[in-house]
Coordinates of C-alpha atoms in Angstrom, one line a residue:
X4 CA -11.3 7.4 -44.1
X5 CA -15.1 7.3 -44.6
X6 CA -17.8 9.5 -43.2
X7 CA -18.7 6.9 -40.5
X8 CA -15.1 6.9 -39.2
X9 CA -15.1 10.7 -39.0
X10 CA -18.1 10.6 -36.6
X11 CA -16.7 7.7 -34.6
X12 CA -15.5 8.5 -31.0
X13 CA -12.0 7.3 -30.7
X14 CA -8.8 8.3 -28.8
X15 CA -7.2 11.5 -30.0
X16 CA -3.4 11.3 -30.2
X17 CA -0.8 14.0 -30.4
X18 CA 2.9 13.7 -31.1
X19 CA 5.4 15.5 -29.0
X20 CA 8.1 16.1 -31.6
X21 CA 10.7 17.4 -29.2
X22 CA 10.5 14.4 -27.0
X23 CA 9.7 11.9 -29.7
X24 CA 6.7 10.5 -27.8
X25 CA 2.9 10.3 -28.1
X26 CA 0.3 11.0 -25.5
X27 CA -3.4 10.0 -25.3
X28 CA -5.5 13.2 -24.8
X29 CA -8.8 11.4 -24.3
X30 CA -9.8 7.7 -24.3
X31 CA -13.5 7.8 -24.9
X32 CA -15.0 11.1 -25.6
X33 CA -13.1 13.1 -28.2
X34 CA -14.3 13.3 -31.8
X35 CA -11.6 13.1 -34.4
X36 CA -11.4 16.3 -36.4
X37 CA -10.3 15.3 -39.8
X38 CA -11.6 18.3 -41.8
X39 CA -8.9 20.6 -43.0
X40 CA -10.9 23.8 -42.1
X41 CA -13.7 24.9 -39.9
X42 CA -16.8 27.0 -40.8
X43 CA -16.5 30.5 -39.3
X44 CA -19.0 31.6 -36.7
X45 CA -19.1 34.7 -34.7
X46 CA -20.7 32.8 -31.8
X47 CA -18.0 30.1 -31.9
X48 CA -15.2 32.7 -32.2
X49 CA -16.5 34.5 -29.1
X50 CA -17.3 31.5 -26.9
X51 CA -14.8 28.9 -28.0
X52 CA -12.1 30.4 -30.2
X53 CA -9.1 29.0 -28.4
X54 CA -10.5 25.5 -28.1
X55 CA -11.5 25.4 -31.7
X56 CA -8.1 26.5 -33.0
X57 CA -6.4 24.0 -30.7
X58 CA -8.6 21.2 -31.7
X59 CA -8.1 22.0 -35.4
X60 CA -4.3 21.9 -35.1
X61 CA -4.4 18.6 -33.1
X62 CA -6.8 17.1 -35.7
X63 CA -4.7 18.1 -38.7
X64 CA -1.5 16.7 -37.0
X65 CA -3.2 13.5 -35.8
X66 CA -4.4 12.5 -39.3
X67 CA -0.9 12.3 -40.8
X68 CA 0.7 10.9 -37.7
X69 CA -1.7 8.0 -37.1
X70 CA -1.6 7.0 -40.7
X71 CA 2.2 6.9 -40.7
X72 CA 2.8 5.0 -37.4
X73 CA 4.0 1.4 -37.7
X74 CA 1.6 -1.4 -36.7
X75 CA 3.7 -2.3 -33.7
X76 CA 3.4 1.2 -32.3
X77 CA -0.4 1.3 -32.9
X78 CA -0.6 -2.0 -31.1
X79 CA 1.2 -0.7 -28.2
X80 CA -1.1 2.3 -28.0
X81 CA -4.1 0.1 -28.0
X82 CA -2.6 -1.9 -25.2
X83 CA -3.0 1.1 -22.9
X84 CA -6.8 1.2 -23.5
X85 CA -9.5 -1.1 -22.0
X86 CA -9.9 -3.9 -24.5
X87 CA -13.4 -3.1 -25.5
X88 CA -12.3 0.4 -26.6
X89 CA -9.3 -1.0 -28.4
X90 CA -11.5 -3.5 -30.2
X91 CA -13.9 -0.7 -31.3
X92 CA -11.2 0.9 -33.4
X93 CA -11.4 -2.0 -35.8
X94 CA -14.4 -0.4 -37.5
X95 CA -12.6 2.8 -38.3
X96 CA -11.0 1.7 -41.6
X97 CA -9.1 -1.2 -43.2
X98 CA -6.0 0.3 -41.6
X99 CA -7.3 -0.5 -38.1
X100 CA -9.1 -3.7 -38.8
X101 CA -6.5 -6.2 -37.6
X102 CA -4.6 -4.1 -35.1
X103 CA -6.2 -5.7 -32.0
X104 CA -4.0 -8.8 -32.7
X105 CA -1.0 -6.7 -31.9
X106 CA -1.9 -5.7 -28.3
X107 CA 0.3 -7.1 -25.4
X108 CA -2.4 -6.6 -22.7
X109 CA -6.0 -7.6 -22.3
X110 CA -8.0 -5.5 -19.8
X111 CA -11.5 -7.1 -19.7
X112 CA -14.1 -5.5 -17.3
X113 CA -17.8 -5.6 -17.4
X114 CA -17.9 -2.5 -15.3
X115 CA -16.7 -0.3 -18.1
X116 CA -19.3 -1.4 -20.7
X117 CA -22.7 0.1 -21.0
X118 CA -24.5 -3.2 -20.5
X119 CA -23.0 -6.5 -19.1
X120 CA -25.3 -8.7 -21.2
X121 CA -23.0 -8.7 -24.2
X122 CA -19.8 -8.9 -22.1
X123 CA -19.5 -12.8 -22.1
X124 CA -19.8 -13.0 -25.9
X125 CA -17.3 -10.2 -26.4
X126 CA -14.8 -12.0 -24.1
X127 CA -15.4 -15.3 -25.9
X128 CA -14.7 -13.7 -29.3
X129 CA -11.7 -11.8 -28.1
X130 CA -10.0 -14.8 -26.6
X131 CA -10.8 -17.0 -29.6
X132 CA -9.0 -14.4 -31.7
X133 CA -6.0 -14.0 -29.5
X134 CA -5.6 -17.3 -27.7
X135 CA -2.6 -18.2 -29.9
X136 CA -1.0 -14.7 -29.6
X137 CA 2.7 -14.6 -28.8
X138 CA 2.5 -10.9 -27.7
X139 CA 0.0 -10.9 -24.8
X140 CA 1.9 -10.6 -21.5
X141 CA -0.8 -9.1 -19.2
X142 CA -4.4 -10.3 -18.6
X143 CA -6.8 -8.5 -16.3
X144 CA -10.4 -9.8 -15.7
X145 CA -12.9 -7.8 -13.6
X146 CA -16.4 -9.2 -13.1
X147 CA -18.7 -6.9 -11.2
X148 CA -21.8 -8.7 -12.6
X149 CA -22.8 -12.3 -12.5
X150 CA -21.9 -14.7 -15.3
X151 CA -21.9 -18.4 -15.8
X152 CA -19.3 -20.1 -13.6
X153 CA -18.1 -22.4 -16.3
X154 CA -17.7 -19.6 -18.7
X155 CA -15.6 -17.5 -16.3
X156 CA -13.5 -20.5 -15.4
X157 CA -13.0 -21.1 -19.1
X158 CA -11.7 -17.5 -19.6
X159 CA -9.2 -18.0 -16.8
X160 CA -8.1 -21.4 -18.2
X161 CA -7.6 -19.8 -21.6
X162 CA -5.6 -17.0 -20.1
X163 CA -3.3 -19.4 -18.3
X164 CA -2.6 -21.2 -21.5
X165 CA -1.3 -18.1 -23.2
X166 CA 2.3 -18.9 -24.1
X167 CA 4.0 -15.7 -22.9
X168 CA 1.6 -14.5 -20.1
X169 CA 3.5 -12.8 -17.3
X170 CA 0.8 -11.0 -15.3
X171 CA -2.6 -12.2 -14.3
X172 CA -5.1 -10.2 -12.2
X173 CA -8.5 -11.6 -11.3
X174 CA -11.1 -9.5 -9.6
X175 CA -14.8 -9.9 -8.8
X176 CA -17.5 -8.8 -6.4
X177 CA -19.3 -12.2 -6.7
X178 CA -18.1 -15.7 -5.9
X179 CA -16.4 -17.7 -8.6
X180 CA -14.4 -20.9 -8.0
X181 CA -11.1 -21.5 -9.8
X182 CA -10.5 -25.1 -10.8
X183 CA -7.1 -25.8 -9.2
X184 CA -6.4 -28.7 -11.5
X185 CA -5.8 -26.3 -14.3
X186 CA -4.5 -23.4 -12.2
X187 CA -0.9 -23.4 -13.3
X188 CA 1.4 -21.6 -15.7
X189 CA 5.1 -21.9 -16.6
X190 CA 5.5 -18.3 -17.6
X191 CA 3.4 -16.3 -15.0
X192 CA 5.5 -13.8 -12.9
X193 CA 2.9 -11.7 -11.2
X194 CA -0.5 -13.1 -9.9
X195 CA -3.2 -11.1 -8.2
X196 CA -6.5 -12.6 -7.0
X197 CA -9.1 -10.4 -5.4
X198 CA -12.3 -10.9 -3.4
X199 CA -14.7 -13.5 -4.7
X200 CA -12.3 -15.7 -6.8
X201 CA -11.3 -18.7 -4.8
X202 CA -9.3 -21.8 -5.7
X203 CA -11.3 -25.0 -5.4
X204 CA -11.2 -28.6 -6.5
X205 CA -8.6 -31.3 -6.7
X206 CA -5.1 -30.4 -5.7
X207 CA -2.0 -31.6 -7.4
X208 CA 0.2 -34.1 -5.4
X209 CA 1.9 -32.8 -2.3
X210 CA 5.0 -30.7 -3.3
X211 CA 3.6 -30.0 -6.7
X212 CA 4.6 -26.8 -8.4
X213 CA 1.8 -24.4 -9.6
X214 CA 3.9 -21.5 -10.9
X215 CA 7.6 -22.2 -11.4
X216 CA 8.4 -18.6 -12.5
X217 CA 6.1 -16.7 -10.2
X218 CA 7.8 -13.9 -8.3
X219 CA 4.9 -11.8 -6.9
X220 CA 1.7 -13.2 -5.4
X221 CA -1.1 -10.9 -4.1
X222 CA -4.2 -12.2 -2.4
X223 CA -7.0 -9.7 -1.5
X224 CA -9.7 -11.2 0.7
X225 CA -9.4 -14.5 -1.1
X226 CA -11.3 -17.4 0.6
X227 CA -9.8 -20.8 0.1
X228 CA -12.1 -23.8 0.2
X229 CA -9.4 -25.5 2.3
X230 CA -6.8 -23.6 4.3
X231 CA -4.2 -26.1 3.2
X232 CA -4.6 -24.8 -0.3
X233 CA -3.0 -21.5 0.8
X234 CA 0.0 -23.3 2.1
X235 CA 0.2 -25.5 -1.0
X236 CA -0.1 -22.4 -3.3
X237 CA 2.8 -20.7 -1.6
X238 CA 4.9 -23.8 -1.6
X239 CA 4.0 -24.3 -5.3
X240 CA 5.9 -21.1 -6.1
X241 CA 9.6 -22.0 -5.6
X242 CA 11.1 -18.6 -6.7
X243 CA 8.5 -16.4 -5.1
X244 CA 10.0 -13.1 -4.0
X245 CA 7.0 -11.0 -2.8
X246 CA 3.9 -12.1 -1.0
X247 CA 1.0 -9.7 -0.3
X248 CA -1.9 -10.9 1.9
X249 CA -4.7 -8.4 2.5
X250 CA -7.7 -9.4 4.7
X251 CA -9.2 -6.2 6.1
X252 CA -12.5 -7.4 7.5
X253 CA -14.9 -10.3 8.2
X254 CA -16.6 -10.5 4.8
X255 CA -14.8 -13.7 3.7
X256 CA -13.2 -16.4 5.8
X257 CA -9.4 -15.7 5.9
X258 CA -7.0 -17.9 4.0
X259 CA -4.0 -17.1 6.2
X260 CA -3.8 -19.2 9.4
X261 CA -0.8 -17.5 10.9
X262 CA 1.9 -19.2 8.9
X263 CA 4.3 -18.2 6.1
X264 CA 6.9 -20.7 5.0
X265 CA 9.1 -19.9 2.0
X266 CA 12.9 -19.9 1.6
X267 CA 12.7 -17.4 -1.3
X268 CA 10.4 -14.6 -0.2
X269 CA 12.2 -11.3 0.2
X270 CA 9.2 -8.9 0.7
X271 CA 6.2 -9.8 2.9
X272 CA 3.1 -7.7 3.5
X273 CA 0.3 -9.0 5.7
X274 CA -2.8 -7.0 6.6
X275 CA -5.0 -9.3 8.6
X276 CA -7.8 -7.6 10.7
X277 CA -10.0 -10.4 12.0
X278 CA -10.8 -10.0 15.7
X279 CA -13.3 -12.9 15.5
X280 CA -10.7 -15.3 14.0
X281 CA -8.7 -15.9 17.2
X282 CA -7.3 -19.2 16.0
X283 CA -4.9 -17.5 13.5
X284 CA -3.2 -15.7 16.4
X285 CA -2.6 -18.6 18.7
X286 CA 0.8 -19.3 17.1
X287 CA 2.3 -17.1 14.3
X288 CA 5.2 -18.5 12.4
X289 CA 7.4 -17.0 9.7
X290 CA 9.9 -19.4 8.2
X291 CA 11.3 -16.8 5.8
X292 CA 15.2 -16.8 6.1
X293 CA 15.6 -14.6 3.0
X294 CA 13.1 -11.9 4.0
X295 CA 14.4 -8.3 3.7
X296 CA 11.2 -6.3 4.2
X297 CA 8.2 -7.0 6.4
X298 CA 5.0 -5.0 6.6
X299 CA 2.7 -6.6 9.2
X300 CA -0.6 -5.4 10.5
X301 CA -2.7 -7.7 12.7
X302 CA -3.6 -8.5 16.3
X303 CA -1.1 -9.6 19.0
X304 CA -0.5 -13.3 19.1
X305 CA 0.0 -15.7 21.9
X306 CA 3.4 -16.8 20.6
X307 CA 5.7 -16.0 17.7
X308 CA 8.2 -18.3 16.0
X309 CA 10.0 -16.4 13.3
X310 CA 13.1 -16.6 11.1
X311 CA 14.2 -13.1 10.2
X312 CA 18.0 -13.5 9.8
X313 CA 18.1 -11.4 6.7
X314 CA 15.5 -8.8 7.7
X315 CA 16.6 -5.1 7.0
X316 CA 13.3 -3.2 7.5
X317 CA 10.1 -3.8 9.4
X318 CA 6.8 -1.9 9.5
X319 CA 4.7 -3.2 12.4
X320 CA 1.1 -2.4 13.3
X321 CA 0.3 -4.9 16.0
X322 CA -3.1 -4.3 17.6
X323 CA -4.3 -5.3 21.1
X324 CA -7.5 -7.3 21.4
X325 CA -10.9 -5.8 22.4
X326 CA -10.2 -6.6 26.1
X327 CA -7.3 -4.1 26.0
X328 CA -8.8 -0.9 27.3
X329 CA -7.7 2.3 29.0
X330 CA -7.8 0.5 32.3
X331 CA -4.5 -1.2 31.4
X332 CA -2.5 2.0 31.8
X333 CA -4.8 4.7 33.2
X334 CA -1.8 6.6 34.7
X335 CA -1.8 10.3 35.0
X336 CA 0.8 12.6 36.4
X337 CA -0.6 12.1 39.8
X338 CA -0.5 8.3 39.7
X339 CA 1.5 6.8 42.5
X340 CA 0.9 3.1 42.6
X341 CA 2.7 1.7 39.5
X342 CA 3.1 -1.8 41.0
X343 CA -0.6 -2.5 41.1
X344 CA -0.9 -1.7 37.4
X345 CA 1.9 -4.0 36.5
X346 CA 0.4 -6.8 38.4
X347 CA -3.0 -6.2 36.7
X348 CA -1.3 -6.4 33.3
X349 CA 0.6 -9.6 34.0
X350 CA -2.4 -11.4 35.5
X351 CA -4.9 -10.5 32.9
X352 CA -2.8 -10.7 29.7
X353 CA 0.0 -13.1 30.3
X354 CA -1.0 -15.2 27.3
X355 CA -0.1 -12.5 24.7
X356 CA 3.6 -12.3 24.1
X357 CA 5.6 -10.4 21.4
X358 CA 9.0 -11.2 22.9
X359 CA 9.8 -13.8 20.3
X360 CA 8.9 -11.4 17.5
X361 CA 10.8 -8.4 18.9
X362 CA 13.9 -10.5 19.7
X363 CA 14.1 -11.8 16.1
X364 CA 14.0 -8.3 14.5
X365 CA 16.8 -6.9 16.7
X366 CA 19.2 -7.0 13.7
X367 CA 17.2 -4.7 11.4
X368 CA 18.3 -1.2 10.3
X369 CA 14.9 0.5 9.9
X370 CA 11.9 0.0 12.2
X371 CA 8.4 1.7 11.8
X372 CA 5.9 1.3 14.6
X373 CA 2.2 2.3 14.8
X374 CA 0.8 3.8 18.0
X375 CA -0.8 0.5 18.8
X376 CA 2.6 -1.3 18.4
X377 CA 4.1 1.1 21.0
X378 CA 1.6 0.0 23.6
X379 CA 1.8 -3.7 22.6
X380 CA 5.6 -3.6 23.0
X381 CA 5.1 -2.0 26.4
X382 CA 2.6 -4.5 27.8
X383 CA 3.5 -7.7 26.0
X384 CA 7.3 -7.7 25.5
X385 CA 8.9 -9.3 28.5
X386 CA 12.4 -8.1 27.6
X387 CA 13.7 -5.6 25.1
X388 CA 16.7 -6.7 23.0
X389 CA 19.5 -4.3 22.0
X390 CA 19.1 -3.1 18.4
X391 CA 22.8 -2.7 17.5
X392 CA 22.1 -2.2 13.8
X393 CA 19.1 0.1 14.1
X394 CA 19.7 3.4 12.3
X395 CA 16.2 4.7 11.7
X396 CA 13.3 4.5 14.1
X397 CA 9.9 5.9 13.3
X398 CA 6.6 5.7 15.2
X399 CA 3.1 7.2 15.1
X400 CA 1.4 9.0 18.0
X401 CA -2.2 8.9 19.0
X402 CA -3.9 11.0 21.7
X403 CA -5.3 7.7 23.2
X404 CA -2.0 5.8 23.2
X405 CA 1.0 6.3 25.3
X406 CA 4.8 6.5 24.7
X407 CA 5.6 4.2 27.6
X408 CA 8.1 2.1 25.6
X409 CA 9.9 4.9 23.9
X410 CA 12.6 5.5 26.5
X411 CA 13.4 1.7 26.5
X412 CA 13.5 1.7 22.7
X413 CA 15.9 4.7 22.6
X414 CA 18.2 3.2 25.3
X415 CA 18.2 -0.1 23.4
X416 CA 19.3 1.6 20.1
X417 CA 22.9 2.8 20.7
X418 CA 23.6 3.6 17.1
X419 CA 20.3 5.3 16.2
X420 CA 20.8 8.2 13.7
X421 CA 17.3 9.1 12.5
X422 CA 14.2 9.5 14.6
X423 CA 10.9 10.1 12.8
X424 CA 7.7 10.9 14.7
X425 CA 4.3 11.3 13.1
X426 CA 2.4 13.6 15.5
X427 CA 3.6 14.5 19.0
X428 CA 0.3 14.4 20.9
X429 CA 0.0 11.2 22.9
X430 CA -1.7 9.9 26.0
X431 CA -0.3 11.3 29.2
X432 CA 1.2 8.6 31.4
X433 CA 3.9 8.4 34.0
X434 CA 5.8 5.6 32.1
X435 CA 7.1 7.8 29.3
X436 CA 10.2 8.6 31.3
X437 CA 12.0 11.7 30.1
X438 CA 11.5 11.0 26.4
X439 CA 8.6 13.4 26.6
X440 CA 7.0 16.0 28.9
X441 CA 4.4 13.8 30.5
X442 CA 6.1 13.9 33.9
X443 CA 6.8 17.3 35.4
X444 CA 10.4 18.3 35.4
X445 CA 10.5 18.7 39.2
X446 CA 9.5 15.0 39.6
X447 CA 12.1 13.9 37.1
X448 CA 14.8 15.7 38.9
X449 CA 13.7 14.1 42.2
X450 CA 14.0 10.6 40.7
X451 CA 17.5 11.3 39.6
X452 CA 17.2 9.2 36.4
X453 CA 19.5 10.2 33.5
X454 CA 17.7 11.5 30.5
X455 CA 17.3 8.8 27.9
X456 CA 17.7 11.5 25.2
X457 CA 21.0 12.7 26.4
X458 CA 22.8 9.5 25.4
X459 CA 21.1 9.2 22.0
X460 CA 23.3 9.5 18.9
X461 CA 20.3 10.8 16.8
X462 CA 21.5 13.3 14.2
X463 CA 18.2 13.8 12.4
X464 CA 14.8 14.4 13.9
X465 CA 11.7 14.5 11.7
X466 CA 8.3 15.5 13.1
X467 CA 5.2 15.6 10.9
X468 CA 1.7 16.8 11.6
X469 CA 2.9 19.6 13.8
X470 CA 0.0 22.0 14.7
X471 CA 1.9 24.4 16.8
X472 CA 0.1 23.8 20.1
X473 CA 1.7 24.7 23.4
X474 CA 2.2 21.0 24.3
X475 CA 3.8 20.2 20.9
X476 CA 6.1 23.2 21.2
X477 CA 7.2 22.1 24.7
X478 CA 7.9 18.6 23.3
X479 CA 10.1 19.8 20.5
X480 CA 11.8 22.1 23.0
X481 CA 12.5 19.0 25.1
X482 CA 14.1 17.2 22.2
X483 CA 16.2 20.2 21.2
X484 CA 17.4 20.6 24.8
X485 CA 18.5 17.0 25.3
X486 CA 19.6 15.5 21.9
X487 CA 23.2 16.5 21.9
X488 CA 24.1 15.1 18.5
X489 CA 21.3 16.7 16.5
X490 CA 22.3 18.2 13.1
X491 CA 18.9 18.5 11.4
X492 CA 15.4 18.9 12.6
X493 CA 12.6 18.7 10.0
X494 CA 9.2 19.8 11.0
X495 CA 6.0 19.3 8.9
X496 CA 3.7 22.2 9.9
X497 CA 0.0 21.8 9.4
X498 CA -2.2 24.9 9.6
X499 CA -6.0 24.9 9.5
X500 CA -6.9 26.6 6.2
X501 CA -10.6 27.3 7.1
X502 CA -9.6 30.9 7.8
X503 CA -7.6 31.6 4.7
X504 CA -6.8 35.2 5.6
X505 CA -4.9 34.1 8.7
X506 CA -3.1 31.0 7.3
X507 CA 0.1 32.7 6.4
X508 CA 0.2 34.6 9.6
X509 CA -0.4 31.5 11.7
X510 CA 2.2 29.5 9.7
X511 CA 4.9 32.2 10.1
X512 CA 4.1 32.4 13.8
X513 CA 4.6 28.7 14.3
X514 CA 7.9 28.8 12.4
X515 CA 9.3 31.8 14.3
X516 CA 8.4 30.2 17.6
X517 CA 10.3 27.1 16.7
X518 CA 13.4 28.9 15.4
X519 CA 13.8 30.8 18.7
X520 CA 13.9 27.6 20.8
X521 CA 17.3 26.9 22.4
X522 CA 19.3 23.9 21.2
X523 CA 21.9 21.9 23.1
X524 CA 23.6 21.0 19.8
X525 CA 25.5 23.9 18.2
X526 CA 25.2 22.4 14.7
X527 CA 21.5 21.9 14.8
X528 CA 19.5 23.4 11.9
X529 CA 15.7 23.5 11.7
X530 CA 14.0 23.0 8.4
X531 CA 10.3 23.0 7.5
X532 CA 8.2 21.1 5.0

């Protein structure tokens, strides 16, 4: 290796002989130490003796190791690096000159180079060198600076023509159109499009297949020139198993119009937070008979028409619209007139209805609900189905949201075994029944209503975010006194660490207070995490 190579900044590799594996200690900033010995220096010995000895040993071992590794292994190592760094190793020596052709991944980003001016030329040369490669399976392109549209489209076109490409990720902060006429691949399995990249142009004939092998499609804030393109894109993936739609704000017009239709999708994640795009929530339709997992976050719709015959697990974050305020359920312990509140809800918000959605998820085994979903279920679900197969129910609490629907959910889940609650503090209402401590015990006894917890078959209760307040302790005491089948209670204790001297004392005080609480179940054990 020549003097220039000794000074070159490249990754420093070490070999773990016991495990038979290598690790990258630094990707960009370690100088290879090829010299067999170091000059002695009192100052270096005093200030950096351990580091110097360690670096010397690594350098001596790296020299022989790197020179003896097979080309295929070196190509795999370079695949873990950003492509511009992997390409820079070609100047080290003749040994490294042609190793870039052995990488199986291209990670091209103008954000990781010093100046974006030379980025287009570098990408052109790299793709010209590797366009016929039979090894490349992954292609990532990230454009944080502006480049010629035709040039960027050419890079994407070249990537799609790679014979064995399996994963494609396109990301940009600008706006680049993707010519749909060439937007197809027979080998692609995983496709991710982010932000400013948007398909545009002439579409193939109706029913045309874009990606016959695609199993995973992720769209992050992608704006389609025509909303029909979104439908055609999904329909053009006949073996699609996982669909991820992420539209968190109003920056770009949303592609999703409230419809998902696919007979093959098994996992569906939708994050759609567009309060100004009311049209998408007039009618929400999921024609997904093979769906096993649903993660849905959006606003409540007027009507739902869904096919969830195979659904096993659902995670729902259904939000009310801006018109939904505290006036809907401003009920304290002293509230007497419940009928007037119900009449107000029905008259003002009769158009929003989640009954069709809730009914079609009644066969699931696991259900996760946000604090917003709890209130939406309470106000906009006309009838609660029986969840015969539900084994695990988890929900989040918020001090501004009530637990009004919790008693109905518990009574409608006869086989529930696990109850998970994230935070116990919630809005005080007189609609929580006896699932909580909102209503004074005296009033509950006067009403003569059986406790909804006493008939629960819950064996495990998990509470996270427990701060040890008086109200939280009373709530857990209420659970322990009424859940007759409890076997395990797990409590995640959180202690303010601003006063470090009192953290341990505070933590132990919270634990001891919980352990002393009486339990109706003789087999109940309390654990902490």
